């Protein structure tokens, strides 16, 4: 982009806060059309800041191309539109982010795309769910809020057998923990809002594809539907991404310490964390997770609203915030936030009850976090 003979040589990419780029003459315009990936015309198509973010995530996930979008939701929409059109059928893991469930169940049918949700227990045998027009399975590396871990390699084999594509939402794990493309997934998406940006100050998404064709199609969907990310938000996310590895290591070691502490606490009846030996997929999480189990955990306290409120009010510095993956610890209440639209039978079946608290463990000193949690549990 910048003239290499220019005396101004910033170490960090400046923010290209411009909606459009200029051309000297028709020759320069033609050069753009010859190599649009190396030049710029209009920020909705591409911008140096969003390209930098896309390239960095593409490297981390080991993709053949990536495109950044305005949110995690627009990334999921883009990924689906890479493979699906009206008349197609799509499969989705039942334990999925609430926003994805709403997009799939309420919006895609308006576009003529039919959706079937597959219970977790049946996810490795899709023969009963696939039809001739089935194109895709959408699943997550780890589920929210109970941190069930899915075997991506096995999912990819299942999809290959059915001749359908696999889209993995890798938001909870991040590529530091799991790289789904290397395990056979076709497309990975992230809510960059979470770990990739990591500071609770950006809303963004990314789609990383295996295969140039899929990457190209993702770029078209982003461009034509206008799902692009702004230069400033791209810049913030690039800045956050530089510390991803460091942050994930600290999130994960803090979360393991806190999960162990909570598992031994008399006021906690159950802890969901893949790093605990008591977790049903602990073995799988160890193999697939690079020895790291992430920064998210859930635990169960007394199943009564008054007890939950006492616990929440007693937390002095840890806020109730229905999102995740920031550098400072926060907690959420799945039953009343992400899972409030589930019917009572389904909640009971999944185990998402009043007493379930989801913790997004930050990068603070773990002793301070345990002290605060301990005091709040005493207040119940
Ligand atoms: C937050 C989240 C999304 C949606 O991302 P936004 O950036 O809020 O649009 C999708 N999937 C998962 C797993 C998430 O946690």
Coordinates of C-alpha atoms and ligand atoms in Angstrom, one line a residue:
X1 CA 0.0 0.0 0.0
X2 CA 2.6 2.6 1.1
X3 CA 5.4 3.7 -1.1
X4 CA 8.5 1.8 0.0
X5 CA 10.7 4.8 -0.7
X6 CA 8.6 7.0 1.7
X7 CA 10.6 8.4 4.7
X8 CA 7.7 7.6 7.0
X9 CA 8.0 4.0 8.1
X10 CA 5.6 3.2 10.9
X11 CA 6.2 0.0 12.9
X12 CA 2.5 -0.6 13.3
X13 CA 0.0 -0.3 10.4
X14 CA -1.7 3.1 10.8
X15 CA -5.5 3.3 10.7
X16 CA -6.6 3.8 7.1
X17 CA -9.8 5.7 8.1
X18 CA -10.9 6.2 4.5
X19 CA -14.0 4.9 2.7
X20 CA -12.3 5.0 -0.7
X21 CA -8.8 5.0 -2.4
X22 CA -7.7 7.2 -5.3
X23 CA -6.2 6.4 -8.7
X24 CA -3.7 8.4 -10.8
X25 CA -5.3 7.3 -14.1
X26 CA -6.9 4.4 -16.0
X27 CA -3.6 2.5 -15.9
X28 CA -3.5 2.5 -12.2
X29 CA -7.2 1.5 -12.1
X30 CA -6.5 -1.5 -14.3
X31 CA -3.6 -2.5 -12.0
X32 CA -6.2 -2.7 -9.2
X33 CA -8.4 -5.0 -11.3
X34 CA -5.4 -7.1 -12.2
X35 CA -4.4 -7.7 -8.6
X36 CA -7.2 -6.6 -6.3
X37 CA -5.6 -8.4 -3.3
X38 CA -2.6 -6.1 -3.4
X39 CA -4.3 -2.8 -4.0
X40 CA -7.3 -1.0 -2.6
X41 CA -10.3 0.7 -4.1
X42 CA -13.2 0.9 -1.7
X43 CA -13.2 0.0 2.0
X44 CA -16.3 -2.2 1.8
X45 CA -14.3 -4.4 -0.6
X46 CA -11.1 -4.3 1.3
X47 CA -8.9 -2.1 3.5
X48 CA -5.3 -2.5 4.8
X49 CA -6.5 -2.8 8.4
X50 CA -9.2 -5.5 7.7
X51 CA -6.7 -7.3 5.4
X52 CA -4.1 -7.3 8.1
X53 CA -6.5 -8.8 10.6
X54 CA -7.7 -11.4 8.0
X55 CA -4.1 -12.4 7.2
X56 CA -3.1 -12.8 10.8
X57 CA -6.0 -15.0 11.7
X58 CA -5.6 -17.0 8.5
X59 CA -2.0 -17.7 9.5
X60 CA -3.0 -18.8 13.0
X61 CA -5.7 -21.1 11.7
X62 CA -3.7 -22.4 8.8
X63 CA -6.3 -21.4 6.2
X64 CA -6.1 -20.7 2.4
X65 CA -7.8 -17.3 2.9
X66 CA -9.8 -15.3 5.4
X67 CA -12.3 -12.5 5.4
X68 CA -13.2 -10.3 8.4
X69 CA -16.8 -9.3 9.1
X70 CA -18.7 -6.9 11.3
X71 CA -19.5 -9.5 13.9
X72 CA -19.4 -13.2 14.8
X73 CA -23.0 -13.5 13.6
X74 CA -22.2 -12.0 10.1
X75 CA -19.2 -14.4 10.0
X76 CA -21.6 -17.4 10.6
X77 CA -24.0 -16.0 8.0
X78 CA -21.1 -15.6 5.5
X79 CA -19.8 -19.1 6.1
X80 CA -23.3 -20.6 5.5
X81 CA -23.7 -18.6 2.3
X82 CA -20.4 -20.0 1.0
X83 CA -22.1 -23.4 0.7
X84 CA -25.9 -22.9 0.8
X85 CA -28.6 -21.5 -1.4
X86 CA -32.4 -21.7 -1.4
X87 CA -33.6 -25.3 -1.4
X88 CA -30.6 -26.6 0.5
X89 CA -30.6 -28.3 3.9
X90 CA -28.3 -27.6 6.8
X91 CA -27.4 -29.5 10.0
X92 CA -26.5 -27.8 13.2
X93 CA -25.3 -29.2 16.5
X94 CA -28.0 -28.7 19.1
X95 CA -25.7 -27.2 21.7
X96 CA -24.8 -24.1 19.8
X97 CA -24.5 -20.3 20.6
X98 CA -28.0 -18.8 21.2
X99 CA -27.5 -16.2 18.4
X100 CA -26.6 -19.0 15.9
X101 CA -29.6 -21.0 16.9
X102 CA -31.9 -18.0 16.3
X103 CA -30.3 -17.1 12.9
X104 CA -30.7 -20.7 11.8
X105 CA -34.1 -21.4 13.1
X106 CA -35.8 -18.1 12.4
X107 CA -34.0 -16.4 9.5
X108 CA -32.5 -19.1 7.2
X109 CA -35.9 -20.7 6.5
X110 CA -37.1 -17.3 5.2
X111 CA -34.3 -17.7 2.6
X112 CA -35.5 -21.2 1.8
X113 CA -32.7 -23.0 3.7
X114 CA -34.0 -25.7 5.8
X115 CA -32.3 -26.5 9.2
X116 CA -32.2 -29.6 11.4
X117 CA -30.7 -29.5 14.9
X118 CA -28.8 -32.7 15.8
X119 CA -28.5 -33.7 19.5
X120 CA -24.9 -34.0 20.7
X121 CA -25.2 -37.7 21.4
X122 CA -26.0 -38.4 17.7
X123 CA -23.5 -36.0 16.2
X124 CA -21.0 -38.6 15.0
X125 CA -23.5 -40.5 12.9
X126 CA -25.5 -38.2 10.7
X127 CA -27.0 -40.9 8.4
X128 CA -30.5 -40.4 9.9
X129 CA -30.3 -36.6 9.4
X130 CA -28.8 -36.2 5.9
X131 CA -30.9 -35.8 2.8
X132 CA -29.8 -35.4 -0.8
X133 CA -29.9 -31.6 -0.4
X134 CA -27.9 -31.5 2.9
X135 CA -24.8 -29.3 2.4
X136 CA -23.3 -28.4 5.8
X137 CA -22.9 -29.3 9.4
X138 CA -22.3 -26.3 11.8
X139 CA -20.8 -27.2 15.2
X140 CA -18.6 -25.6 17.9
X141 CA -15.2 -26.8 19.3
X142 CA -16.6 -26.4 22.8
X143 CA -20.2 -25.9 23.7
X144 CA -21.7 -23.1 25.8
X145 CA -22.2 -23.1 28.7
X146 CA -21.4 -26.7 29.7
X147 CA -18.0 -26.9 27.8
X148 CA -18.8 -30.2 26.1
X149 CA -15.8 -30.8 23.7
X150 CA -16.4 -32.2 20.2
X151 CA -14.0 -34.4 18.3
X152 CA -13.4 -32.3 15.2
X153 CA -11.5 -35.1 13.4
X154 CA -14.4 -37.5 13.9
X155 CA -16.9 -34.8 12.9
X156 CA -14.9 -34.2 9.7
X157 CA -14.8 -37.9 8.9
X158 CA -18.6 -38.1 9.5
X159 CA -19.2 -35.2 7.1
X160 CA -16.9 -36.6 4.4
X161 CA -18.8 -39.8 4.6
X162 CA -22.1 -37.9 4.0
X163 CA -20.4 -35.6 1.4
X164 CA -21.2 -32.5 3.3
X165 CA -19.0 -29.6 4.5
X166 CA -18.0 -28.9 8.1
X167 CA -18.1 -25.4 9.5
X168 CA -16.6 -25.0 13.0
X169 CA -17.2 -22.1 15.3
X170 CA -13.8 -22.0 17.1
X171 CA -14.6 -19.0 19.3
X172 CA -14.4 -20.7 22.7
X173 CA -11.1 -22.5 22.0
X174 CA -9.1 -20.1 19.7
X175 CA -6.4 -21.4 17.4
X176 CA -3.9 -21.4 20.2
X177 CA -5.9 -24.4 21.6
X178 CA -7.4 -26.1 18.5
X179 CA -6.9 -25.6 14.8
X180 CA -10.0 -27.2 13.2
X181 CA -8.8 -26.9 9.6
X182 CA -5.9 -29.1 10.4
X183 CA -8.3 -31.7 11.7
X184 CA -10.5 -31.7 8.6
X185 CA -12.9 -28.8 8.9
X186 CA -13.7 -26.9 5.7
X187 CA -14.3 -23.5 7.3
X188 CA -13.6 -22.0 10.7
X189 CA -15.4 -18.9 12.0
X190 CA -14.8 -16.8 15.1
X191 CA -16.6 -14.1 17.0
X192 CA -13.4 -11.9 17.1
X193 CA -15.3 -10.0 19.7
X194 CA -14.2 -12.7 22.2
X195 CA -10.6 -14.1 22.5
X196 CA -9.1 -13.0 19.2
X197 CA -9.6 -9.3 20.1
X198 CA -9.8 -10.1 23.8
X199 CA -10.4 -6.7 25.4
X200 CA -14.2 -6.4 25.3
X201 CA -14.0 -3.3 23.1
X202 CA -14.6 -4.6 19.6
X203 CA -17.5 -6.4 17.8
X204 CA -16.0 -8.4 14.9
X205 CA -16.0 -11.7 13.1
X206 CA -13.8 -13.7 10.8
X207 CA -14.2 -16.6 8.3
X208 CA -11.2 -18.7 7.5
X209 CA -11.5 -21.2 4.6
X210 CA -9.7 -24.2 3.3
X211 CA -9.5 -23.9 -0.5
X212 CA -9.1 -20.7 -2.5
X213 CA -12.6 -21.2 -4.0
X214 CA -14.3 -21.1 -0.6
X215 CA -12.2 -18.1 0.5
X216 CA -13.1 -16.3 -2.6
X217 CA -16.8 -17.0 -2.2
X218 CA -16.6 -15.8 1.5
X219 CA -15.1 -12.5 0.3
X220 CA -17.9 -12.1 -2.2
X221 CA -20.6 -12.7 0.4
X222 CA -18.9 -10.1 2.8
X223 CA -18.7 -7.6 -0.1
X224 CA -22.1 -8.0 -1.6
X225 CA -24.0 -8.1 1.6
X226 CA -21.9 -5.3 3.1
X227 CA -20.7 -7.3 6.1
X228 CA -17.3 -5.6 6.3
X229 CA -15.5 -4.5 9.5
X230 CA -14.5 -0.9 10.0
X231 CA -10.8 0.1 9.7
X232 CA -10.7 1.2 13.4
X233 CA -12.3 -2.0 14.7
X234 CA -9.9 -4.0 12.5
X235 CA -7.0 -2.1 14.0
X236 CA -8.1 -2.7 17.5
X237 CA -8.6 -6.4 16.8
X238 CA -5.1 -6.6 15.3
X239 CA -3.7 -5.0 18.4
X240 CA -5.5 -7.5 20.6
X241 CA -4.5 -10.4 18.5
X242 CA -0.8 -9.8 19.1
X243 CA -1.1 -11.0 22.7
X244 CA -3.5 -13.9 21.9
X245 CA -1.0 -16.6 22.8
X246 CA 0.0 -15.0 26.1
X247 CA -3.5 -14.3 27.1
X248 CA -4.8 -17.8 26.3
X249 CA -2.1 -19.4 28.4
X250 CA -2.9 -17.2 31.4
X251 CA -6.7 -17.6 30.9
X252 CA -6.2 -21.4 30.8
X253 CA -3.9 -21.7 33.8
X254 CA -6.2 -19.4 35.8
X255 CA -9.3 -21.4 34.8
X256 CA -7.7 -24.7 35.7
X257 CA -6.8 -23.4 39.2
X258 CA -10.2 -21.9 39.7
X259 CA -12.0 -25.0 38.4
X260 CA -10.0 -27.2 40.8
X261 CA -10.8 -24.8 43.7
X262 CA -14.5 -24.8 42.9
X263 CA -14.6 -28.6 42.5
X264 CA -13.5 -28.9 46.1
X265 CA -15.8 -26.2 47.5
X266 CA -18.8 -27.5 49.6
X267 CA -21.2 -24.9 48.1
X268 CA -20.5 -26.0 44.5
X269 CA -22.3 -29.2 43.4
X270 CA -20.7 -29.5 40.0
X271 CA -18.0 -27.9 37.8
X272 CA -17.8 -28.1 34.0
X273 CA -14.3 -27.6 32.8
X274 CA -12.5 -29.8 30.2
X275 CA -9.2 -29.5 32.1
X276 CA -10.7 -31.5 35.1
X277 CA -10.3 -35.2 35.1
X278 CA -14.0 -35.4 36.1
X279 CA -15.0 -33.9 32.7
X280 CA -16.5 -36.6 30.4
X281 CA -14.3 -35.5 27.4
X282 CA -11.1 -34.7 29.4
X283 CA -9.1 -37.2 27.3
X284 CA -10.3 -35.8 24.0
X285 CA -9.8 -32.2 25.2
X286 CA -6.2 -33.1 26.2
X287 CA -5.4 -34.5 22.7
X288 CA -7.2 -31.9 20.7
X289 CA -6.3 -29.0 22.9
X290 CA -2.6 -28.8 23.0
X291 CA -2.5 -29.2 26.8
X292 CA -4.7 -26.1 27.3
X293 CA -8.4 -26.2 28.1
X294 CA -9.4 -22.6 27.7
X295 CA -10.7 -19.8 29.9
X296 CA -14.3 -20.7 30.2
X297 CA -15.9 -22.8 32.9
X298 CA -19.4 -23.2 34.4
X299 CA -20.3 -24.3 37.9
X300 CA -23.5 -25.1 39.8
X301 CA -24.5 -23.5 43.1
X302 CA -27.8 -23.8 45.0
X303 CA -30.7 -23.9 42.4
X304 CA -32.6 -20.9 43.9
X305 CA -32.9 -17.4 42.6
X306 CA -32.3 -15.8 46.0
X307 CA -29.0 -17.8 46.5
X308 CA -27.9 -16.8 43.0
X309 CA -28.6 -13.1 43.7
X310 CA -26.7 -13.3 47.0
X311 CA -23.7 -14.8 45.2
X312 CA -23.8 -12.2 42.4
X313 CA -24.2 -9.2 44.8
X314 CA -21.3 -10.5 46.9
X315 CA -18.9 -10.4 44.0
X316 CA -17.0 -7.1 44.5
X317 CA -15.0 -6.6 41.3
X318 CA -16.2 -9.5 39.0
X319 CA -19.1 -8.1 37.0
X320 CA -22.1 -9.8 35.6
X321 CA -21.7 -9.3 31.9
X322 CA -23.4 -11.6 29.3
X323 CA -20.3 -12.0 27.1
X324 CA -16.9 -13.5 27.5
X325 CA -13.2 -13.7 26.8
X326 CA -12.0 -10.3 28.1
X327 CA -8.8 -9.8 30.0
X328 CA -10.8 -9.2 33.2
X329 CA -12.9 -11.9 34.7
X330 CA -16.7 -11.7 34.3
X331 CA -19.6 -14.1 34.9
X332 CA -22.9 -14.8 33.2
X333 CA -26.1 -16.6 34.0
X334 CA -27.0 -18.9 31.1
X335 CA -30.6 -19.6 32.1
X336 CA -31.6 -15.9 32.2
X337 CA -29.4 -14.8 29.3
X338 CA -28.2 -17.0 26.4
X339 CA -30.6 -19.8 27.1
X340 CA -33.7 -17.9 28.2
X341 CA -35.7 -19.0 25.2
X342 CA -35.2 -22.7 25.8
X343 CA -38.3 -24.5 27.0
X344 CA -38.2 -25.9 30.6
X345 CA -37.9 -29.6 29.4
X346 CA -34.9 -28.8 27.2
X347 CA -33.2 -26.8 30.0
X348 CA -33.7 -29.7 32.4
X349 CA -32.4 -32.1 29.8
X350 CA -29.3 -30.0 29.1
X351 CA -28.7 -29.3 32.8
X352 CA -29.0 -25.5 32.4
X353 CA -30.7 -24.7 35.7
X354 CA -31.0 -21.6 38.0
X355 CA -27.8 -22.5 39.8
X356 CA -25.5 -22.6 36.8
X357 CA -23.0 -19.8 36.7
X358 CA -20.7 -19.3 33.7
X359 CA -17.3 -17.8 34.4
X360 CA -15.1 -16.2 31.8
X361 CA -11.8 -16.3 33.6
X362 CA -9.5 -13.3 32.9
X363 CA -5.7 -12.9 33.2
X364 CA -5.6 -11.5 36.7
X365 CA -3.6 -13.1 39.6
X366 CA -5.5 -16.4 40.3
X367 CA -5.2 -16.0 44.1
X368 CA -7.2 -12.7 44.0
X369 CA -10.0 -14.3 41.9
X370 CA -10.3 -17.3 44.2
X371 CA -10.4 -15.0 47.3
X372 CA -13.3 -13.1 45.8
X373 CA -15.2 -16.2 44.7
X374 CA -14.6 -17.8 48.0
X375 CA -16.1 -14.7 49.8
X376 CA -19.1 -14.7 47.5
X377 CA -19.8 -18.4 48.0
X378 CA -19.7 -17.8 51.8
X379 CA -22.5 -15.2 51.2
X380 CA -24.9 -17.8 49.9
Ligands
LIG1 C1 -20.4 -14.4 20.8 C2 -20.5 -15.6 20.0 C3 -21.0 -15.5 18.6 C4 -21.5 -14.3 18.0 O1 -20.6 -13.3 17.9 P1 -20.9 -11.7 17.9 O2 -19.5 -11.1 17.7 O3 -21.6 -11.4 19.1 O4 -21.8 -11.5 16.7 C5 -20.9 -16.7 17.9 N1 -20.5 -17.9 18.4 C6 -20.0 -17.9 19.7 C7 -19.5 -19.3 20.2 C8 -20.0 -16.8 20.5 O5 -19.6 -16.9 21.8

